[in-house]
Amino acid sequence: MELSIIKPDDMHLHVRDGSSMQSVIAHTAAQFGRAIIMPNLSPPVTTVEAALAYRERILNALNKDVNFSPLMTLYLTDSTQVSEIKKVAVSEHVKALKLYPAGATTNSSAGVTDIEKVYGVLETMQEHQVPLLVHGEALSDENGHAVDVFDREKMFIDKTLYPLIRRFPKLKIVFEHITTQEAVQFVNAAGENVSATITPQHLMYDRNAIFKGGIRPHFYCLPILKRKKHQLALIDAATSGNKNFFLGTDSAPHSRTSKENACGCAGIYSAHAALEFYADVFEQANALDKLEGFASIFGAQFYGLEENDEYITLRKEPWHVPEVYDFGSEVVIPFHAGETMQWKVAL
Ligand code: DOR
Ligand code: ZN
């Protein structure tokens, strides 16, 4: 069996920097035309100038004959200036700002400490239709009490997102890597200008995967995997044909030693076979006809881009995922390491 679709885009991707980036970027460029590149480097990418320099480093890490375009983002901080937003609004290559609540995830310590501190900047983003990409997890409730790790997304929706869309009804928002039924409901209830990305891991697993027969660090990411009912709600949303849900892998490579560790990092590396993972999910949901919209059309539309002009072919052809891939001077354990996958992108 074969399936040809418009070449997809990965609308949420971490590629790191330096030799680590050199190791992983070709995987994405082999199957995606473009990718929205996350800015949570250390130090974070907070200016258009830094984003354009990062973009050059990404392009330089690729073979010259590869047709791949990195779409850059800036890391929103309490001190982001309105003047920087105006630069983004006219930039060809910088597309959006990423909101990390301070402390919510990897390299988020420079994130926003209180959403009200960035209201001025959000006003300008709304005016210029610059998208806000949201890591939607709240660490504390309205009373300052700590929130359970499995409830942080729901808390963020109630505490921050509903007030945000009431105050900025025209702001373009991507609720990134959604993990709950409540997030699906939020996107469905919000306007056309609010979309969400969904990762392969949140479509393929529920939270039991983290504890199956022992603690499994390679299933640990943030937001953390949730209950089965949430996984099923995400599958329904992704395969529904609703254009407000589109592909974003959140592929987030960490070295094997930083994952298999007494305090392991959050992040799952899925870029090596991202489209194959989604194809598996869509086939099992009897919705392969909906894959192209989700992977190749809706994201581009949201960002105001043309669809890619190439096509890509997926074949039903069992293959084994390697146990490891190189990652700078170390290795990274890929999603589904050592397992047999049913779909393969024909390269
Ligand atoms: O699991 C995650 N890893 N979630 C994030 O939000 C960040 C990412 C990373 O950069 O490693
Ligand atoms: Zn991410």
mmCIF file of C-alpha atoms and ligand atoms in Angstrom:
data_model
loop_
_atom_site.group_PDB
_atom_site.id
_atom_site.type_symbol
_atom_site.label_atom_id
_atom_site.label_comp_id
_atom_site.label_asym_id
_atom_site.label_seq_id
_atom_site.Cartn_x
_atom_site.Cartn_y
_atom_site.Cartn_z
ATOM 1 C CA MET A 1 0.000 0.000 0.000
ATOM 2 C CA GLU A 2 1.216 3.527 -0.824
ATOM 3 C CA LEU A 3 0.076 6.985 0.129
ATOM 4 C CA SER A 4 1.293 10.211 -1.502
ATOM 5 C CA ILE A 5 0.646 13.513 0.219
ATOM 6 C CA ILE A 6 1.818 17.104 -0.095
ATOM 7 C CA LYS A 7 5.158 17.383 1.699
ATOM 8 C CA PRO A 8 4.371 18.063 5.377
ATOM 9 C CA ASP A 9 5.620 20.708 7.825
ATOM 10 C CA ASP A 10 6.592 20.116 11.442
ATOM 11 C CA MET A 11 5.048 23.042 13.290
ATOM 12 C CA HIS A 12 6.888 22.394 16.603
ATOM 13 C CA LEU A 13 10.478 21.190 16.676
ATOM 14 C CA HIS A 14 13.569 21.331 18.905
ATOM 15 C CA VAL A 15 16.862 20.887 17.055
ATOM 16 C CA ARG A 16 19.332 22.192 19.700
ATOM 17 C CA ASP A 17 22.565 23.725 18.419
ATOM 18 C CA GLY A 18 26.171 22.902 17.488
ATOM 19 C CA SER A 19 27.183 19.272 16.931
ATOM 20 C CA SER A 20 23.919 17.954 18.435
ATOM 21 C CA MET A 21 21.945 19.878 15.846
ATOM 22 C CA GLN A 22 24.260 18.598 13.142
ATOM 23 C CA SER A 23 23.271 15.039 14.142
ATOM 24 C CA VAL A 24 19.482 15.480 14.128
ATOM 25 C CA ILE A 25 18.527 18.124 11.576
ATOM 26 C CA ALA A 26 18.816 15.852 8.516
ATOM 27 C CA HIS A 27 16.084 13.594 9.886
ATOM 28 C CA THR A 28 13.581 16.452 9.818
ATOM 29 C CA ALA A 29 14.795 17.868 6.509
ATOM 30 C CA ALA A 30 14.352 14.444 4.871
ATOM 31 C CA GLN A 31 10.590 14.424 5.336
ATOM 32 C CA PHE A 32 9.425 17.962 6.103
ATOM 33 C CA GLY A 33 9.503 21.047 3.895
ATOM 34 C CA ARG A 34 9.581 23.440 6.851
ATOM 35 C CA ALA A 35 9.657 23.366 10.616
ATOM 36 C CA ILE A 36 8.840 25.865 13.347
ATOM 37 C CA ILE A 37 12.070 25.904 15.371
ATOM 38 C CA MET A 38 11.780 26.305 19.131
ATOM 39 C CA PRO A 39 13.903 29.037 20.765
ATOM 40 C CA ASN A 40 14.701 27.359 24.123
ATOM 41 C CA LEU A 41 18.449 27.267 23.652
ATOM 42 C CA SER A 42 20.709 28.235 26.484
ATOM 43 C CA PRO A 43 20.763 31.251 26.448
ATOM 44 C CA PRO A 44 17.334 31.538 24.791
ATOM 45 C CA VAL A 45 16.781 33.085 21.365
ATOM 46 C CA THR A 46 15.158 36.415 22.240
ATOM 47 C CA THR A 47 15.917 38.693 19.273
ATOM 48 C CA VAL A 48 15.336 38.596 15.530
ATOM 49 C CA GLU A 49 19.072 38.984 15.063
ATOM 50 C CA ALA A 50 19.823 35.896 17.197
ATOM 51 C CA ALA A 51 17.069 33.916 15.439
ATOM 52 C CA LEU A 52 18.463 34.737 11.999
ATOM 53 C CA ALA A 53 21.971 33.697 13.113
ATOM 54 C CA TYR A 54 20.513 30.428 14.467
ATOM 55 C CA ARG A 55 18.712 29.903 11.157
ATOM 56 C CA GLU A 56 22.010 30.272 9.287
ATOM 57 C CA ARG A 57 23.623 27.660 11.547
ATOM 58 C CA ILE A 58 20.750 25.266 10.802
ATOM 59 C CA LEU A 59 21.026 25.808 7.044
ATOM 60 C CA ASN A 60 24.802 25.369 7.201
ATOM 61 C CA ALA A 61 24.331 22.003 8.932
ATOM 62 C CA LEU A 62 22.367 20.687 5.932
ATOM 63 C CA ASN A 63 23.526 19.426 2.558
ATOM 64 C CA LYS A 64 23.111 22.179 -0.012
ATOM 65 C CA ASP A 65 20.764 20.106 -2.186
ATOM 66 C CA VAL A 66 18.223 19.675 0.640
ATOM 67 C CA ASN A 67 15.053 21.709 0.224
ATOM 68 C CA PHE A 68 14.192 22.637 3.816
ATOM 69 C CA SER A 69 13.275 25.959 5.345
ATOM 70 C CA PRO A 70 13.548 26.596 9.111
ATOM 71 C CA LEU A 71 10.846 28.948 10.408
ATOM 72 C CA MET A 72 12.201 30.738 13.443
ATOM 73 C CA THR A 73 10.614 31.823 16.725
ATOM 74 C CA LEU A 74 11.580 34.122 19.585
ATOM 75 C CA TYR A 75 11.462 33.250 23.251
ATOM 76 C CA LEU A 76 9.083 35.608 25.048
ATOM 77 C CA THR A 77 10.395 37.023 28.334
ATOM 78 C CA ASP A 78 9.094 39.546 30.859
ATOM 79 C CA SER A 79 11.317 42.121 29.179
ATOM 80 C CA THR A 80 10.573 41.482 25.482
ATOM 81 C CA GLN A 81 10.188 44.877 23.787
ATOM 82 C CA VAL A 82 7.341 45.979 21.519
ATOM 83 C CA SER A 83 10.032 47.077 19.040
ATOM 84 C CA GLU A 84 11.170 43.426 18.715
ATOM 85 C CA ILE A 85 7.604 42.354 17.875
ATOM 86 C CA LYS A 86 7.512 44.957 15.123
ATOM 87 C CA LYS A 87 10.692 43.447 13.690
ATOM 88 C CA VAL A 88 9.086 39.981 13.750
ATOM 89 C CA ALA A 89 6.005 41.346 11.998
ATOM 90 C CA VAL A 90 8.092 42.322 8.963
ATOM 91 C CA SER A 91 10.589 39.443 9.091
ATOM 92 C CA GLU A 92 10.542 36.851 6.321
ATOM 93 C CA HIS A 93 12.019 34.082 8.461
ATOM 94 C CA VAL A 94 10.889 34.740 12.042
ATOM 95 C CA LYS A 95 7.275 33.692 12.430
ATOM 96 C CA ALA A 96 6.140 33.711 16.043
ATOM 97 C CA LEU A 97 6.878 34.117 19.753
ATOM 98 C CA LYS A 98 6.950 31.230 22.199
ATOM 99 C CA LEU A 99 5.502 31.609 25.667
ATOM 100 C CA TYR A 100 7.081 29.399 28.298
ATOM 101 C CA PRO A 101 5.672 29.932 31.773
ATOM 102 C CA ALA A 102 8.847 30.358 33.880
ATOM 103 C CA GLY A 103 10.027 27.004 35.220
ATOM 104 C CA ALA A 104 7.483 24.879 33.301
ATOM 105 C CA THR A 105 9.965 22.837 31.245
ATOM 106 C CA THR A 106 13.485 22.483 29.756
ATOM 107 C CA ASN A 107 15.289 25.856 29.595
ATOM 108 C CA SER A 108 12.246 27.823 30.684
ATOM 109 C CA SER A 109 13.798 29.733 33.579
ATOM 110 C CA ALA A 110 13.858 32.915 31.468
ATOM 111 C CA GLY A 111 10.157 32.471 30.692
ATOM 112 C CA VAL A 112 7.240 34.715 31.552
ATOM 113 C CA THR A 113 6.642 35.020 35.313
ATOM 114 C CA ASP A 114 3.198 36.648 35.027
ATOM 115 C CA ILE A 115 1.194 36.855 31.812
ATOM 116 C CA GLU A 116 0.063 40.394 32.676
ATOM 117 C CA LYS A 117 3.679 41.550 32.324
ATOM 118 C CA VAL A 118 3.523 40.846 28.592
ATOM 119 C CA TYR A 119 0.057 42.276 27.856
ATOM 120 C CA GLY A 120 1.623 45.259 26.052
ATOM 121 C CA VAL A 121 3.598 42.952 23.811
ATOM 122 C CA LEU A 122 0.553 40.738 23.190
ATOM 123 C CA GLU A 123 -1.435 43.807 22.143
ATOM 124 C CA THR A 124 1.164 44.497 19.456
ATOM 125 C CA MET A 125 1.226 40.841 18.408
ATOM 126 C CA GLN A 126 -2.548 40.879 18.017
ATOM 127 C CA GLU A 127 -2.379 44.066 15.987
ATOM 128 C CA HIS A 128 0.279 42.671 13.629
ATOM 129 C CA GLN A 129 -1.153 39.117 13.639
ATOM 130 C CA VAL A 130 2.099 37.624 14.966
ATOM 131 C CA PRO A 131 1.231 34.186 16.432
ATOM 132 C CA LEU A 132 1.766 33.376 20.101
ATOM 133 C CA LEU A 133 2.891 29.769 20.634
ATOM 134 C CA VAL A 134 2.006 28.524 24.084
ATOM 135 C CA HIS A 135 3.506 25.937 26.377
ATOM 136 C CA GLY A 136 0.269 25.484 28.301
ATOM 137 C CA GLU A 137 1.139 24.332 31.802
ATOM 138 C CA ALA A 138 0.544 26.177 35.062
ATOM 139 C CA LEU A 139 2.774 25.351 38.022
ATOM 140 C CA SER A 140 0.497 27.018 40.564
ATOM 141 C CA ASP A 141 -3.182 27.849 40.976
ATOM 142 C CA GLU A 142 -4.772 31.268 41.673
ATOM 143 C CA ASN A 143 -3.844 30.942 45.334
ATOM 144 C CA GLY A 144 -0.225 30.136 44.628
ATOM 145 C CA HIS A 145 -0.604 26.453 45.521
ATOM 146 C CA ALA A 146 1.437 23.923 43.545
ATOM 147 C CA VAL A 147 -0.487 22.019 40.850
ATOM 148 C CA ASP A 148 -0.208 18.256 40.310
ATOM 149 C CA VAL A 149 1.910 17.462 37.233
ATOM 150 C CA PHE A 150 -1.047 15.719 35.538
ATOM 151 C CA ASP A 151 -3.354 18.730 36.076
ATOM 152 C CA ARG A 152 -1.072 21.527 34.875
ATOM 153 C CA GLU A 153 -2.520 21.816 31.378
ATOM 154 C CA LYS A 154 -6.110 22.023 32.600
ATOM 155 C CA MET A 155 -5.086 24.619 35.202
ATOM 156 C CA PHE A 156 -3.372 26.691 32.506
ATOM 157 C CA ILE A 157 -6.504 26.638 30.341
ATOM 158 C CA ASP A 158 -8.699 27.901 33.181
ATOM 159 C CA LYS A 159 -6.248 30.304 34.769
ATOM 160 C CA THR A 160 -4.527 31.788 31.725
ATOM 161 C CA LEU A 161 -5.960 30.808 28.342
ATOM 162 C CA TYR A 162 -9.625 31.674 28.806
ATOM 163 C CA PRO A 163 -8.759 35.124 30.224
ATOM 164 C CA LEU A 164 -6.215 35.564 27.410
ATOM 165 C CA ILE A 165 -8.669 34.952 24.569
ATOM 166 C CA ARG A 166 -11.245 37.190 26.237
ATOM 167 C CA ARG A 167 -8.740 40.027 26.449
ATOM 168 C CA PHE A 168 -7.152 39.416 23.016
ATOM 169 C CA PRO A 169 -9.939 37.898 20.892
ATOM 170 C CA LYS A 170 -8.059 38.359 17.605
ATOM 171 C CA LEU A 171 -4.628 37.137 18.800
ATOM 172 C CA LYS A 172 -3.376 34.165 16.797
ATOM 173 C CA ILE A 173 -2.554 31.392 19.265
ATOM 174 C CA VAL A 174 -1.107 27.916 18.850
ATOM 175 C CA PHE A 175 -1.720 25.822 21.948
ATOM 176 C CA GLU A 176 1.332 23.570 21.544
ATOM 177 C CA HIS A 177 1.511 19.812 22.150
ATOM 178 C CA ILE A 178 -1.948 19.478 23.682
ATOM 179 C CA THR A 179 -2.455 16.464 25.923
ATOM 180 C CA THR A 180 -5.988 16.586 27.332
ATOM 181 C CA GLN A 181 -9.662 16.396 26.436
ATOM 182 C CA GLU A 182 -10.027 19.840 28.031
ATOM 183 C CA ALA A 183 -7.485 21.277 25.589
ATOM 184 C CA VAL A 184 -9.405 19.814 22.642
ATOM 185 C CA GLN A 185 -12.602 21.345 24.025
ATOM 186 C CA PHE A 186 -10.865 24.688 24.516
ATOM 187 C CA VAL A 187 -9.663 24.802 20.900
ATOM 188 C CA ASN A 188 -13.088 23.766 19.627
ATOM 189 C CA ALA A 189 -14.756 26.499 21.677
ATOM 190 C CA ALA A 190 -12.272 29.234 20.764
ATOM 191 C CA GLY A 191 -12.250 31.188 17.502
ATOM 192 C CA GLU A 192 -10.643 30.395 14.138
ATOM 193 C CA ASN A 193 -7.496 32.146 15.321
ATOM 194 C CA VAL A 194 -6.780 29.477 17.983
ATOM 195 C CA SER A 195 -5.173 26.208 16.884
ATOM 196 C CA ALA A 196 -3.240 23.357 18.471
ATOM 197 C CA THR A 197 -0.408 21.014 17.598
ATOM 198 C CA ILE A 198 -0.424 17.330 18.566
ATOM 199 C CA THR A 199 2.660 15.104 18.997
ATOM 200 C CA PRO A 200 3.107 11.452 18.000
ATOM 201 C CA GLN A 201 3.689 10.337 21.592
ATOM 202 C CA HIS A 202 0.447 11.834 22.893
ATOM 203 C CA LEU A 203 -1.450 10.098 20.069
ATOM 204 C CA MET A 204 0.273 6.723 20.548
ATOM 205 C CA TYR A 205 0.475 6.295 24.330
ATOM 206 C CA ASP A 206 -1.151 7.049 27.625
ATOM 207 C CA ARG A 207 0.647 7.642 30.922
ATOM 208 C CA ASN A 208 0.968 3.943 31.743
ATOM 209 C CA ALA A 209 3.771 3.760 29.156
ATOM 210 C CA ILE A 210 6.029 5.690 31.560
ATOM 211 C CA PHE A 211 5.747 2.924 34.173
ATOM 212 C CA LYS A 212 5.376 -0.281 32.155
ATOM 213 C CA GLY A 213 7.415 -2.944 34.008
ATOM 214 C CA GLY A 214 9.678 -0.246 35.503
ATOM 215 C CA ILE A 215 10.410 3.457 35.048
ATOM 216 C CA ARG A 216 10.865 4.345 31.388
ATOM 217 C CA PRO A 217 12.622 7.673 30.937
ATOM 218 C CA HIS A 218 12.245 7.662 27.167
ATOM 219 C CA PHE A 219 8.486 8.138 27.590
ATOM 220 C CA TYR A 220 8.964 11.196 29.770
ATOM 221 C CA CYS A 221 8.165 14.509 28.136
ATOM 222 C CA LEU A 222 6.357 17.694 29.125
ATOM 223 C CA PRO A 223 3.455 18.042 29.153
ATOM 224 C CA ILE A 224 3.516 14.503 30.559
ATOM 225 C CA LEU A 225 1.443 11.706 28.956
ATOM 226 C CA LYS A 226 -2.089 11.584 30.366
ATOM 227 C CA ARG A 227 -4.903 9.019 30.872
ATOM 228 C CA LYS A 228 -6.302 6.891 28.040
ATOM 229 C CA LYS A 229 -9.460 9.046 27.713
ATOM 230 C CA HIS A 230 -7.251 12.023 26.871
ATOM 231 C CA GLN A 231 -5.258 10.048 24.314
ATOM 232 C CA LEU A 232 -8.537 9.042 22.642
ATOM 233 C CA ALA A 233 -9.747 12.666 22.579
ATOM 234 C CA LEU A 234 -6.497 13.693 20.870
ATOM 235 C CA ILE A 235 -6.819 10.933 18.254
ATOM 236 C CA ASP A 236 -10.367 12.110 17.527
ATOM 237 C CA ALA A 237 -9.208 15.713 17.173
ATOM 238 C CA ALA A 238 -6.204 14.929 14.956
ATOM 239 C CA THR A 239 -8.183 12.675 12.618
ATOM 240 C CA SER A 240 -11.333 14.831 12.545
ATOM 241 C CA GLY A 241 -10.343 16.966 9.578
ATOM 242 C CA ASN A 242 -10.761 20.089 11.747
ATOM 243 C CA LYS A 243 -8.178 22.563 10.470
ATOM 244 C CA ASN A 244 -7.461 23.891 13.940
ATOM 245 C CA PHE A 245 -5.467 20.758 14.786
ATOM 246 C CA PHE A 246 -2.188 20.170 12.978
ATOM 247 C CA LEU A 247 1.138 18.382 13.128
ATOM 248 C CA GLY A 248 3.876 19.434 15.546
ATOM 249 C CA THR A 249 6.173 16.681 16.754
ATOM 250 C CA ASP A 250 7.818 18.438 19.711
ATOM 251 C CA SER A 251 10.755 16.170 18.849
ATOM 252 C CA ALA A 252 13.125 17.103 21.701
ATOM 253 C CA PRO A 253 16.393 15.160 21.685
ATOM 254 C CA HIS A 254 18.430 14.708 24.852
ATOM 255 C CA SER A 255 21.526 12.512 25.136
ATOM 256 C CA ARG A 256 21.037 9.015 26.465
ATOM 257 C CA THR A 257 22.935 9.888 29.648
ATOM 258 C CA SER A 258 20.776 12.907 30.406
ATOM 259 C CA LYS A 259 17.599 10.809 29.954
ATOM 260 C CA GLU A 260 18.780 7.654 31.759
ATOM 261 C CA ASN A 261 19.615 9.576 34.874
ATOM 262 C CA ALA A 262 18.413 9.949 38.484
ATOM 263 C CA CYS A 263 16.941 13.274 37.308
ATOM 264 C CA GLY A 264 16.216 12.597 33.656
ATOM 265 C CA CYS A 265 15.384 15.373 31.178
ATOM 266 C CA ALA A 266 11.938 15.751 29.594
ATOM 267 C CA GLY A 267 11.749 15.195 25.852
ATOM 268 C CA ILE A 268 11.165 12.475 23.256
ATOM 269 C CA TYR A 269 13.147 12.243 20.028
ATOM 270 C CA SER A 270 10.731 11.463 17.194
ATOM 271 C CA ALA A 271 12.136 13.331 14.182
ATOM 272 C CA HIS A 272 13.780 10.214 12.697
ATOM 273 C CA ALA A 273 10.381 8.748 11.735
ATOM 274 C CA ALA A 274 7.833 11.405 12.594
ATOM 275 C CA LEU A 275 5.542 11.039 9.607
ATOM 276 C CA GLU A 276 5.622 7.250 9.957
ATOM 277 C CA PHE A 277 4.345 7.528 13.540
ATOM 278 C CA TYR A 278 1.456 9.748 12.512
ATOM 279 C CA ALA A 279 0.617 7.437 9.571
ATOM 280 C CA ASP A 280 0.351 4.548 12.017
ATOM 281 C CA VAL A 281 -2.091 6.477 14.211
ATOM 282 C CA PHE A 282 -4.222 7.660 11.277
ATOM 283 C CA GLU A 283 -4.355 4.175 9.766
ATOM 284 C CA GLN A 284 -5.473 2.649 13.052
ATOM 285 C CA ALA A 285 -8.183 5.296 13.315
ATOM 286 C CA ASN A 286 -9.265 4.474 9.755
ATOM 287 C CA ALA A 287 -8.491 8.035 8.756
ATOM 288 C CA LEU A 288 -5.517 7.933 6.377
ATOM 289 C CA ASP A 289 -7.493 10.267 4.119
ATOM 290 C CA LYS A 290 -7.227 12.936 6.843
ATOM 291 C CA LEU A 291 -3.432 12.746 7.212
ATOM 292 C CA GLU A 292 -2.616 15.234 4.454
ATOM 293 C CA GLY A 293 -4.736 18.004 5.945
ATOM 294 C CA PHE A 294 -3.276 17.511 9.408
ATOM 295 C CA ALA A 295 0.330 17.146 8.262
ATOM 296 C CA SER A 296 0.628 19.363 5.198
ATOM 297 C CA ILE A 297 -2.215 21.871 4.836
ATOM 298 C CA PHE A 298 -3.737 23.166 8.092
ATOM 299 C CA GLY A 299 -0.467 24.290 9.689
ATOM 300 C CA ALA A 300 0.626 26.148 6.566
ATOM 301 C CA GLN A 301 -2.785 27.837 6.373
ATOM 302 C CA PHE A 302 -2.593 28.958 9.988
ATOM 303 C CA TYR A 303 0.825 30.546 9.419
ATOM 304 C CA GLY A 304 -0.329 32.131 6.149
ATOM 305 C CA LEU A 305 2.057 30.044 4.032
ATOM 306 C CA GLU A 306 1.592 28.326 0.698
ATOM 307 C CA GLU A 307 1.521 24.544 0.820
ATOM 308 C CA ASN A 308 4.825 22.890 -0.109
ATOM 309 C CA ASP A 309 5.021 22.196 -3.829
ATOM 310 C CA GLU A 310 6.611 18.734 -3.489
ATOM 311 C CA TYR A 311 4.938 15.449 -2.620
ATOM 312 C CA ILE A 312 6.105 12.664 -0.340
ATOM 313 C CA THR A 313 5.224 8.967 -0.490
ATOM 314 C CA LEU A 314 4.613 6.650 2.449
ATOM 315 C CA ARG A 315 4.787 2.887 1.877
ATOM 316 C CA LYS A 316 3.493 0.056 4.014
ATOM 317 C CA GLU A 317 6.843 -1.668 4.401
ATOM 318 C CA PRO A 318 7.930 -3.024 7.823
ATOM 319 C CA TRP A 319 11.335 -1.775 9.037
ATOM 320 C CA HIS A 320 13.319 -1.716 12.263
ATOM 321 C CA VAL A 321 13.986 1.495 14.140
ATOM 322 C CA PRO A 322 17.667 1.675 15.194
ATOM 323 C CA GLU A 323 18.488 1.355 18.911
ATOM 324 C CA VAL A 324 20.408 4.671 18.918
ATOM 325 C CA TYR A 325 21.352 7.578 16.689
ATOM 326 C CA ASP A 326 24.427 9.785 16.998
ATOM 327 C CA PHE A 327 23.903 12.968 18.993
ATOM 328 C CA GLY A 328 26.995 15.170 18.958
ATOM 329 C CA SER A 329 29.620 13.260 20.902
ATOM 330 C CA GLU A 330 26.900 11.122 22.525
ATOM 331 C CA VAL A 331 23.852 9.153 21.382
ATOM 332 C CA VAL A 332 20.104 9.720 21.513
ATOM 333 C CA ILE A 333 17.543 6.955 21.989
ATOM 334 C CA PRO A 334 14.847 7.412 19.336
ATOM 335 C CA PHE A 335 11.105 6.997 19.888
ATOM 336 C CA HIS A 336 10.223 3.308 19.237
ATOM 337 C CA ALA A 337 13.912 2.285 19.384
ATOM 338 C CA GLY A 338 14.419 -1.318 18.314
ATOM 339 C CA GLU A 339 10.766 -1.767 17.299
ATOM 340 C CA THR A 340 9.211 -2.603 13.953
ATOM 341 C CA MET A 341 7.256 0.187 12.253
ATOM 342 C CA GLN A 342 4.770 -0.528 9.489
ATOM 343 C CA TRP A 343 5.077 2.659 7.416
ATOM 344 C CA LYS A 344 8.186 4.033 5.755
ATOM 345 C CA VAL A 345 8.715 7.295 3.905
ATOM 346 C CA ALA A 346 10.098 6.521 0.440
ATOM 347 C CA LEU A 347 13.207 8.700 0.113
HETATM 348 O O1 DOR B 1 9.450 17.350 26.882
HETATM 349 C C1 DOR B 1 9.779 18.485 26.548
HETATM 350 N N1 DOR B 1 11.019 18.744 26.073
HETATM 351 N N2 DOR B 1 8.899 19.485 26.660
HETATM 352 C C2 DOR B 1 9.253 20.760 26.447
HETATM 353 O O2 DOR B 1 8.420 21.607 26.588
HETATM 354 C C3 DOR B 1 10.643 21.120 26.110
HETATM 355 C C4 DOR B 1 11.344 20.008 25.491
HETATM 356 C C5 DOR B 1 12.838 20.194 25.420
HETATM 357 O O3 DOR B 1 13.294 21.241 24.974
HETATM 358 O O4 DOR B 1 13.562 19.248 25.782
HETATM 359 ZN ZN ZN B 2 8.540 21.785 22.638
#
